[in-house]
């Protein structure tokens, strides 16, 4: 134990946190491939390297670090890797901004290099925040998806799934962002409510309503409901498209709503998902009216080259001029938009690469995983259930994993590289073998690149050492922690890819965390100005306070509203804990106890049984990832049980110089040591600092999780009584304007059981305390009457005094059980039940005493005169 004069008066988080950060060694958190311990591999989310580790990340990582540290203490060989999901559009946009260029101003390779450099810089900045927050990252298992080492695995996974038929290319309608100029997956479509205009116009004699007149050039059919009598005559006919003049067939389909507009609708390629459905169903033509830049194509005739908005206006003007536009009305509409740039998506038919979605095998694997909280599984089920299209994985961008495929210039045959030649960029290299089909050596490399989710959805395969040969050695991982906002992307794609590549579920468990909302309850955003930056909290209150906020903010899985008060409360708890620490260390330093000291005093037994209860509850909560419950239970024990009750109760005994203090010292040591260990996963700096004073040279993070049980039912109930008695007597002193340490005379406690308190009660309340198990023999007398002035005044007004005199004249028996009426000025007057109460005084063995009742215990106090 360290000398108490070395203990600083106040806890200086900035000094302590920096000192331990510089002391801890990375190696202590490395996953040990040769270990005999059970493995606990975490499929950590690889954040996008924006340069700022945001508060949502911080919450997510707090959860991960809580259980990573807990599992290490529980004897697991833990892998807490750190990945970086680098590819994607935001970095491309940032590079363009920073360098004042567009991606077409430099070569693809030059542009990629600029993206890589920016990413490296951003990762370096984010690593610093991770370290400051004391996350016990396994830096030996860091991975960066843009490095050849990683993306060759992405390419290998692509080739494997291509070979097994999971991946195919095809011309198929896909969601397309014309601003980002790339296909996007359904999971990347967000929906916005907008107001649009519904236009009714004459379509070859039939009225049709449309919100997208600019798609007239892409009209391929008119659809009506088969039961709609109005259109029987059109069955099997064709109609002429206004303004464009091409003929389109009339088709009948149950999905047409006869009550909407005129009951006839036009089918275009493609206005929405329904159009795609009808197009397939009725085997219709394909007319592409919009190109990848969102401009009208040649089939739009004189409108060619216009963007869709200008084209819409021009067509409506022409309709008006021709007199075929009947009516226009406002319509509320949900529009699918690009999740990154909010541009309304178009559905374009393009040659793209797809991953087959097999809902049944994904559902099966999802059900083999334990979900925390359980209800998050429903979100996955719902998403899989509504899947209609396969996953479009090709993107028309640059900073991404290249699709390792060439096409023969002569015959079009596809060629792929040998696996040993990965990674490969087909735009820079040529295949090593001539075309299998025609022998040509002229090839064209695929310029499309892979969706970023193709990189990150093999994170679990990467960390479990997948190399394509059978199941990886550490697969499946034990847990996937992630936010609920990416269940339909990252969780979904990971399950899909694991099943496709290994045949099994990726993890045993998934832990889903909520989102962090601003102090105003809204999603944090620049425009609202409600963004909280972790670095801000770190500099004002330190990492441990921020981590406590993360644990206590809400139940796991719920969204958390950020609140500075929670951070302040966390820092206040540390101040309280520091005071407990100083007291405990000073007492323990005096020595005089060992592990074999018998524990006999009720207060000591009570502390240990309450500690045992606390450990059981905290361990259970940790197993179930209920961090709010765990930390709240620890805080209550430290604050209420230990500091406010136990220490106050045994202070007197600890100050004595005889052997009676040994039991209290052992109990205090046990509680303090346990607290350090239970706090270690939550507030690693603070716990380490306290523990280092208790056990110089040892780290709390290398200790096993606290394993202490103490079974003593009598101590629990009797100890609770003891604590209540002391607190009632203190309250009594306060009510009687006495100092808390004022001497009290003789106090007799009549309890149903005998108590060995080793004098603690007497010292705690400064009285001559006698515990007895017999029944108190008290004589009671009424000494005074307490009137309720407001009732008396209101009821009796000018007769108040007369009333009070009449009450005083009642017999003691009547005062205890008042009559219904009372005579005032000769009149029987109703007596309000709450007008007065008799005050009793008690005599015990001939002396006057005050009496307190604490549940089934009677306490008599014979005051010192
Ligand atoms: Zn976009
Ligand atoms: Zn060929």
CSV table of N, CA, C and O in Angstrom, one decimal, residues 538-633:
chain,number,residue,atom,x,y,z
A,538,UNK,N,-13.9,15.4,-23.7
A,538,UNK,CA,-12.7,14.9,-23.2
A,538,UNK,C,-11.9,16.0,-22.5
A,538,UNK,O,-11.3,15.8,-21.5
A,539,UNK,N,-11.8,17.1,-23.2
A,539,UNK,CA,-11.0,18.2,-22.6
A,539,UNK,C,-11.6,18.8,-21.3
A,539,UNK,O,-10.9,19.2,-20.4
A,540,UNK,N,-13.0,18.8,-21.3
A,540,UNK,CA,-13.6,19.4,-20.1
A,540,UNK,C,-13.8,18.5,-18.9
A,540,UNK,O,-13.6,18.9,-17.8
A,541,UNK,N,-14.1,17.2,-19.2
A,541,UNK,CA,-14.4,16.3,-18.1
A,541,UNK,C,-13.6,15.0,-18.1
A,541,UNK,O,-13.7,14.2,-17.2
A,542,UNK,N,-12.9,14.7,-19.2
A,542,UNK,CA,-12.1,13.5,-19.3
A,542,UNK,C,-12.8,12.3,-19.8
A,542,UNK,O,-14.0,12.3,-20.0
A,543,UNK,N,-12.0,11.3,-20.2
A,543,UNK,CA,-12.6,10.1,-20.9
A,543,UNK,C,-13.5,9.3,-20.0
A,543,UNK,O,-14.5,8.8,-20.4
A,544,UNK,N,-13.1,9.2,-18.7
A,544,UNK,CA,-13.9,8.4,-17.8
A,544,UNK,C,-15.3,8.9,-17.7
A,544,UNK,O,-16.3,8.2,-17.6
A,545,UNK,N,-15.4,10.3,-17.6
A,545,UNK,CA,-16.8,10.9,-17.5
A,545,UNK,C,-17.6,10.6,-18.7
A,545,UNK,O,-18.8,10.3,-18.7
A,546,UNK,N,-16.9,10.8,-19.9
A,546,UNK,CA,-17.6,10.5,-21.2
A,546,UNK,C,-18.1,9.0,-21.2
A,546,UNK,O,-19.2,8.7,-21.7
A,547,UNK,N,-17.2,8.1,-20.8
A,547,UNK,CA,-17.6,6.7,-20.8
A,547,UNK,C,-18.7,6.4,-19.9
A,547,UNK,O,-19.6,5.6,-20.2
A,548,UNK,N,-18.8,7.1,-18.7
A,548,UNK,CA,-19.9,6.8,-17.8
A,548,UNK,C,-21.2,7.3,-18.4
A,548,UNK,O,-22.2,6.7,-18.3
A,549,UNK,N,-21.1,8.5,-19.1
A,549,UNK,CA,-22.3,9.0,-19.9
A,549,UNK,C,-22.8,7.9,-20.8
A,549,UNK,O,-24.0,7.6,-20.9
A,550,UNK,N,-21.8,7.3,-21.6
A,550,UNK,CA,-22.2,6.3,-22.6
A,550,UNK,C,-22.9,5.1,-21.9
A,550,UNK,O,-23.8,4.5,-22.5
A,551,UNK,N,-22.4,4.7,-20.7
A,551,UNK,CA,-23.0,3.5,-20.1
A,551,UNK,C,-24.4,3.9,-19.5
A,551,UNK,O,-25.3,3.1,-19.6
A,552,UNK,N,-24.5,5.1,-18.9
A,552,UNK,CA,-25.7,5.4,-18.2
A,552,UNK,C,-26.8,6.0,-19.0
A,552,UNK,O,-28.0,6.1,-18.5
A,553,UNK,N,-26.5,6.5,-20.2
A,553,UNK,CA,-27.4,7.3,-21.0
A,553,UNK,C,-28.8,6.7,-21.3
A,553,UNK,O,-29.8,7.4,-21.2
A,554,UNK,N,-28.8,5.4,-21.5
A,554,UNK,CA,-30.0,4.7,-21.8
A,554,UNK,C,-29.8,3.2,-21.8
A,554,UNK,O,-28.6,2.8,-21.8
A,555,UNK,N,-30.9,2.5,-21.9
A,555,UNK,CA,-30.8,1.0,-22.0
A,555,UNK,C,-30.1,0.7,-23.3
A,555,UNK,O,-30.3,1.4,-24.3
A,556,UNK,N,-29.4,-0.4,-23.4
A,556,UNK,CA,-28.7,-0.8,-24.6
A,556,UNK,C,-29.7,-0.9,-25.7
A,556,UNK,O,-30.7,-1.6,-25.5
A,557,UNK,N,-29.4,-0.3,-26.9
A,557,UNK,CA,-30.3,-0.4,-28.0
A,557,UNK,C,-31.2,0.8,-28.2
A,557,UNK,O,-31.7,1.1,-29.3
A,558,UNK,N,-31.4,1.6,-27.1
A,558,UNK,CA,-32.2,2.8,-27.2
A,558,UNK,C,-31.4,4.0,-27.6
A,558,UNK,O,-30.2,4.0,-27.4
A,559,UNK,N,-32.1,4.9,-28.2
A,559,UNK,CA,-31.4,6.1,-28.6
A,559,UNK,C,-31.1,6.9,-27.3
A,559,UNK,O,-31.8,6.9,-26.4
A,560,UNK,N,-30.0,7.7,-27.4
A,560,UNK,CA,-29.6,8.4,-26.2
A,560,UNK,C,-29.6,9.9,-26.5
A,560,UNK,O,-29.0,10.3,-27.6
A,561,UNK,N,-30.2,10.7,-25.7
A,561,UNK,CA,-30.1,12.1,-25.9
A,561,UNK,C,-28.9,12.6,-25.2
A,561,UNK,O,-28.7,12.3,-24.0
A,562,UNK,N,-28.0,13.4,-25.9
A,562,UNK,CA,-26.9,13.9,-25.1
A,562,UNK,C,-27.3,14.9,-24.1
A,562,UNK,O,-28.1,15.7,-24.4
A,563,UNK,N,-26.6,14.8,-22.9
A,563,UNK,CA,-27.0,15.8,-21.9
A,563,UNK,C,-25.7,16.1,-21.1
A,563,UNK,O,-25.1,15.2,-20.5
A,564,UNK,N,-25.3,17.3,-21.0
A,564,UNK,CA,-24.1,17.7,-20.3
A,564,UNK,C,-24.2,17.3,-18.8
A,564,UNK,O,-23.3,17.0,-18.1
A,565,UNK,N,-25.5,17.4,-18.3
A,565,UNK,CA,-25.7,17.1,-16.9
A,565,UNK,C,-25.2,15.7,-16.5
A,565,UNK,O,-24.8,15.5,-15.4
A,566,UNK,N,-25.5,14.8,-17.4
A,566,UNK,CA,-25.0,13.4,-17.2
A,566,UNK,C,-23.5,13.3,-17.1
A,566,UNK,O,-23.0,12.5,-16.3
A,567,UNK,N,-22.8,14.1,-17.9
A,567,UNK,CA,-21.4,14.1,-17.8
A,567,UNK,C,-20.9,14.7,-16.5
A,567,UNK,O,-20.0,14.2,-15.8
A,568,UNK,N,-21.6,15.8,-16.1
A,568,UNK,CA,-21.2,16.4,-14.8
A,568,UNK,C,-21.5,15.5,-13.6
A,568,UNK,O,-20.7,15.3,-12.7
A,569,UNK,N,-22.6,14.8,-13.7
A,569,UNK,CA,-22.9,13.8,-12.6
A,569,UNK,C,-21.9,12.7,-12.6
A,569,UNK,O,-21.5,12.2,-11.5
A,570,UNK,N,-21.4,12.3,-13.8
A,570,UNK,CA,-20.4,11.3,-13.8
A,570,UNK,C,-19.1,11.8,-13.2
A,570,UNK,O,-18.4,11.0,-12.4
A,571,UNK,N,-18.8,13.0,-13.4
A,571,UNK,CA,-17.5,13.6,-12.8
A,571,UNK,C,-17.7,13.7,-11.3
A,571,UNK,O,-16.8,13.5,-10.6
A,572,UNK,N,-18.9,14.0,-10.9
A,572,UNK,CA,-19.2,14.1,-9.5
A,572,UNK,C,-19.0,12.8,-8.8
A,572,UNK,O,-18.5,12.7,-7.7
A,573,UNK,N,-19.5,11.7,-9.4
A,573,UNK,CA,-19.3,10.4,-8.9
A,573,UNK,C,-17.8,10.1,-8.7
A,573,UNK,O,-17.4,9.5,-7.7
A,574,UNK,N,-17.0,10.5,-9.6
A,574,UNK,CA,-15.6,10.3,-9.5
A,574,UNK,C,-15.0,11.0,-8.3
A,574,UNK,O,-14.1,10.5,-7.6
A,575,UNK,N,-15.5,12.3,-8.0
A,575,UNK,CA,-15.0,13.0,-6.9
A,575,UNK,C,-15.4,12.2,-5.6
A,575,UNK,O,-14.6,12.1,-4.7
A,576,UNK,N,-16.7,11.8,-5.6
A,576,UNK,CA,-17.1,11.0,-4.4
A,576,UNK,C,-16.2,9.7,-4.2
A,576,UNK,O,-15.8,9.5,-3.1
A,577,UNK,N,-16.0,9.0,-5.3
A,577,UNK,CA,-15.2,7.8,-5.2
A,577,UNK,C,-13.8,8.1,-4.8
A,577,UNK,O,-13.1,7.3,-4.1
A,578,UNK,N,-13.3,9.3,-5.2
A,578,UNK,CA,-11.9,9.6,-4.8
A,578,UNK,C,-11.8,9.9,-3.3
A,578,UNK,O,-10.9,9.5,-2.6
A,579,UNK,N,-12.9,10.5,-2.8
A,579,UNK,CA,-12.9,10.7,-1.3
A,579,UNK,C,-13.0,9.4,-0.6
A,579,UNK,O,-12.4,9.2,0.5
A,580,UNK,N,-13.8,8.4,-1.1
A,580,UNK,CA,-13.9,7.1,-0.5
A,580,UNK,C,-12.5,6.4,-0.5
A,580,UNK,O,-12.0,5.8,0.4
A,581,UNK,N,-11.9,6.6,-1.7
A,581,UNK,CA,-10.5,6.0,-1.9
A,581,UNK,C,-9.6,6.5,-0.9
A,581,UNK,O,-8.8,5.7,-0.2
A,582,UNK,N,-9.5,7.8,-0.7
A,582,UNK,CA,-8.6,8.4,0.2
A,582,UNK,C,-8.9,7.9,1.7
A,582,UNK,O,-7.9,7.5,2.4
A,583,UNK,N,-10.1,7.9,2.1
A,583,UNK,CA,-10.5,7.4,3.4
A,583,UNK,C,-10.0,6.0,3.6
A,583,UNK,O,-9.4,5.6,4.5
A,584,UNK,N,-10.4,5.1,2.6
A,584,UNK,CA,-10.1,3.7,2.7
A,584,UNK,C,-8.6,3.5,2.8
A,584,UNK,O,-8.1,2.7,3.6
A,585,UNK,N,-7.8,4.2,1.9
A,585,UNK,CA,-6.4,3.9,1.9
A,585,UNK,C,-5.7,4.4,3.2
A,585,UNK,O,-4.8,3.7,3.7
A,586,UNK,N,-6.2,5.5,3.7
A,586,UNK,CA,-5.6,6.0,5.0
A,586,UNK,C,-5.9,4.9,6.1
A,586,UNK,O,-5.0,4.6,6.9
A,587,UNK,N,-7.1,4.4,6.1
A,587,UNK,CA,-7.4,3.4,7.2
A,587,UNK,C,-6.7,2.1,7.0
A,587,UNK,O,-6.1,1.5,7.9
A,588,UNK,N,-6.6,1.7,5.8
A,588,UNK,CA,-5.9,0.4,5.5
A,588,UNK,C,-4.4,0.5,5.7
A,588,UNK,O,-3.8,-0.5,6.2
A,589,UNK,N,-3.9,1.6,5.5
A,589,UNK,CA,-2.5,1.8,5.7
A,589,UNK,C,-2.0,1.6,7.1
A,589,UNK,O,-0.9,1.2,7.4
A,590,UNK,N,-3.0,1.9,8.1
A,590,UNK,CA,-2.6,1.7,9.5
A,590,UNK,C,-2.4,0.2,9.8
A,590,UNK,O,-1.9,-0.1,10.8
A,591,UNK,N,-2.9,-0.7,8.9
A,591,UNK,CA,-2.6,-2.1,9.1
A,591,UNK,C,-3.5,-2.8,10.1
A,591,UNK,O,-4.5,-2.2,10.5
A,592,UNK,N,-3.0,-3.9,10.6
A,592,UNK,CA,-3.6,-4.6,11.7
A,592,UNK,C,-4.7,-5.5,11.2
A,592,UNK,O,-5.6,-5.9,12.0
A,593,UNK,N,-4.7,-6.0,10.0
A,593,UNK,CA,-5.6,-7.0,9.6
A,593,UNK,C,-5.0,-7.9,8.5
A,593,UNK,O,-4.0,-7.5,7.9
A,594,UNK,N,-5.6,-9.0,8.4
A,594,UNK,CA,-5.1,-9.9,7.3
A,594,UNK,C,-6.4,-10.6,6.7
A,594,UNK,O,-7.5,-10.5,7.3
A,595,UNK,N,-6.1,-11.4,5.7
A,595,UNK,CA,-7.3,-12.0,5.0
A,595,UNK,C,-8.0,-13.0,5.9
A,595,UNK,O,-9.2,-13.3,5.7
A,596,UNK,N,-7.3,-13.4,7.0
A,596,UNK,CA,-8.0,-14.4,7.9
A,596,UNK,C,-8.6,-13.8,9.1
A,596,UNK,O,-9.2,-14.5,10.0
A,597,UNK,N,-8.6,-12.5,9.1
A,597,UNK,CA,-9.3,-11.8,10.2
A,597,UNK,C,-10.8,-12.2,10.3
A,597,UNK,O,-11.4,-12.2,9.2
A,598,UNK,N,-11.3,-12.7,11.4
A,598,UNK,CA,-12.7,-13.1,11.5
A,598,UNK,C,-13.6,-11.9,11.3
A,598,UNK,O,-13.3,-10.8,11.9
A,599,UNK,N,-14.6,-12.0,10.5
A,599,UNK,CA,-15.6,-10.9,10.4
A,599,UNK,C,-16.8,-11.3,11.3
A,599,UNK,O,-17.5,-12.3,11.2
A,600,UNK,N,-17.0,-10.5,12.4
A,600,UNK,CA,-18.1,-10.8,13.3
A,600,UNK,C,-19.1,-9.7,13.5
A,600,UNK,O,-20.3,-9.9,13.7
A,601,UNK,N,-18.7,-8.4,13.4
A,601,UNK,CA,-19.6,-7.3,13.6
A,601,UNK,C,-20.7,-7.2,12.6
A,601,UNK,O,-20.4,-7.5,11.4
A,602,UNK,N,-21.9,-6.9,13.0
A,602,UNK,CA,-23.0,-6.9,12.1
A,602,UNK,C,-22.8,-5.9,10.9
A,602,UNK,O,-23.0,-6.3,9.7
A,603,UNK,N,-22.2,-4.7,11.2
A,603,UNK,CA,-22.0,-3.8,10.1
A,603,UNK,C,-21.1,-4.4,9.0
A,603,UNK,O,-21.3,-4.2,7.8
A,604,UNK,N,-20.0,-5.1,9.4
A,604,UNK,CA,-19.1,-5.7,8.5
A,604,UNK,C,-19.8,-6.8,7.7
A,604,UNK,O,-19.6,-6.9,6.4
A,605,UNK,N,-20.5,-7.6,8.4
A,605,UNK,CA,-21.2,-8.7,7.7
A,605,UNK,C,-22.2,-8.1,6.7
A,605,UNK,O,-22.4,-8.6,5.6
A,606,UNK,N,-22.9,-7.0,7.1
A,606,UNK,CA,-23.9,-6.4,6.2
A,606,UNK,C,-23.2,-5.8,5.0
A,606,UNK,O,-23.7,-6.0,3.9
A,607,UNK,N,-22.0,-5.2,5.2
A,607,UNK,CA,-21.4,-4.6,4.0
A,607,UNK,C,-21.0,-5.7,3.0
A,607,UNK,O,-21.2,-5.6,1.8
A,608,UNK,N,-20.5,-6.8,3.5
A,608,UNK,CA,-20.1,-7.9,2.7
A,608,UNK,C,-21.3,-8.6,2.0
A,608,UNK,O,-21.2,-9.0,0.8
A,609,UNK,N,-22.4,-8.7,2.7
A,609,UNK,CA,-23.5,-9.3,2.0
A,609,UNK,C,-24.1,-8.4,0.9
A,609,UNK,O,-24.5,-8.8,-0.1
A,610,UNK,N,-24.1,-7.1,1.2
A,610,UNK,CA,-24.5,-6.2,0.2
A,610,UNK,C,-23.6,-6.1,-1.0
A,610,UNK,O,-24.0,-6.0,-2.1
A,611,UNK,N,-22.3,-6.2,-0.7
A,611,UNK,CA,-21.3,-6.3,-1.8
A,611,UNK,C,-21.5,-7.5,-2.6
A,611,UNK,O,-21.5,-7.5,-3.9
A,612,UNK,N,-21.8,-8.6,-2.0
A,612,UNK,CA,-22.0,-9.9,-2.7
A,612,UNK,C,-23.2,-9.8,-3.6
A,612,UNK,O,-23.2,-10.2,-4.8
A,613,UNK,N,-24.3,-9.1,-3.1
A,613,UNK,CA,-25.5,-8.9,-3.9
A,613,UNK,C,-25.1,-8.0,-5.1
A,613,UNK,O,-25.6,-8.3,-6.2
A,614,UNK,N,-24.4,-7.0,-4.8
A,614,UNK,CA,-24.0,-6.0,-5.9
A,614,UNK,C,-23.2,-6.8,-7.0
A,614,UNK,O,-23.5,-6.6,-8.2
A,615,UNK,N,-22.2,-7.6,-6.6
A,615,UNK,CA,-21.4,-8.3,-7.6
A,615,UNK,C,-22.2,-9.2,-8.4
A,615,UNK,O,-22.1,-9.2,-9.7
A,616,UNK,N,-23.2,-9.9,-7.8
A,616,UNK,CA,-24.0,-10.8,-8.5
A,616,UNK,C,-24.9,-10.0,-9.6
A,616,UNK,O,-25.0,-10.4,-10.7
A,617,UNK,N,-25.4,-8.9,-9.1
A,617,UNK,CA,-26.3,-8.1,-10.0
A,617,UNK,C,-25.5,-7.5,-11.2
A,617,UNK,O,-25.9,-7.5,-12.3
A,618,UNK,N,-24.3,-7.0,-10.8
A,618,UNK,CA,-23.4,-6.4,-11.9
A,618,UNK,C,-23.0,-7.4,-12.9
A,618,UNK,O,-23.0,-7.2,-14.1
A,619,UNK,N,-22.5,-8.6,-12.4
A,619,UNK,CA,-22.1,-9.6,-13.3
A,619,UNK,C,-23.2,-10.1,-14.2
A,619,UNK,O,-22.9,-10.2,-15.4
A,620,UNK,N,-24.4,-10.2,-13.7
A,620,UNK,CA,-25.5,-10.6,-14.5
A,620,UNK,C,-25.8,-9.6,-15.6
A,620,UNK,O,-26.0,-9.9,-16.8
A,621,UNK,N,-25.8,-8.3,-15.2
A,621,UNK,CA,-26.0,-7.2,-16.2
A,621,UNK,C,-24.9,-7.2,-17.2
A,621,UNK,O,-25.2,-7.0,-18.4
A,622,UNK,N,-23.7,-7.4,-16.8
A,622,UNK,CA,-22.6,-7.4,-17.8
A,622,UNK,C,-22.7,-8.5,-18.8
A,622,UNK,O,-22.5,-8.4,-20.0
A,623,UNK,N,-23.2,-9.7,-18.4
A,623,UNK,CA,-23.4,-10.8,-19.3
A,623,UNK,C,-24.4,-10.5,-20.3
A,623,UNK,O,-24.4,-11.0,-21.4
A,624,UNK,N,-25.4,-9.7,-19.9
A,624,UNK,CA,-26.5,-9.3,-20.8
A,624,UNK,C,-26.3,-8.0,-21.5
A,624,UNK,O,-27.3,-7.4,-22.1
A,625,UNK,N,-25.1,-7.4,-21.4
A,625,UNK,CA,-24.8,-6.1,-22.0
A,625,UNK,C,-25.7,-5.0,-21.5
A,625,UNK,O,-26.0,-4.1,-22.3
A,626,UNK,N,-26.2,-5.1,-20.3
A,626,UNK,CA,-27.0,-4.0,-19.7
A,626,UNK,C,-26.1,-3.1,-18.9
A,626,UNK,O,-26.0,-3.1,-17.7
A,627,UNK,N,-25.4,-2.2,-19.7
A,627,UNK,CA,-24.3,-1.4,-19.0
A,627,UNK,C,-24.9,-0.4,-18.1
A,627,UNK,O,-24.3,0.0,-17.1
A,628,UNK,N,-26.1,0.2,-18.4
A,628,UNK,CA,-26.7,1.2,-17.6
A,628,UNK,C,-27.1,0.5,-16.2
A,628,UNK,O,-26.8,1.1,-15.2
A,629,UNK,N,-27.6,-0.7,-16.2
A,629,UNK,CA,-27.9,-1.4,-15.0
A,629,UNK,C,-26.7,-1.6,-14.2
A,629,UNK,O,-26.6,-1.4,-13.0
A,630,UNK,N,-25.6,-2.1,-14.8
A,630,UNK,CA,-24.4,-2.5,-14.1
A,630,UNK,C,-23.8,-1.3,-13.4
A,630,UNK,O,-23.5,-1.3,-12.2
A,631,UNK,N,-23.6,-0.2,-14.2
A,631,UNK,CA,-22.9,1.0,-13.6
A,631,UNK,C,-23.8,1.6,-12.5
A,631,UNK,O,-23.3,2.1,-11.5
A,632,UNK,N,-25.1,1.6,-12.7
A,632,UNK,CA,-26.0,2.2,-11.7
A,632,UNK,C,-25.9,1.4,-10.4
A,632,UNK,O,-25.9,2.0,-9.3
A,633,UNK,N,-25.9,0.1,-10.5
A,633,UNK,CA,-25.8,-0.7,-9.4
A,633,UNK,C,-24.4,-0.5,-8.6
A,633,UNK,O,-24.4,-0.4,-7.4
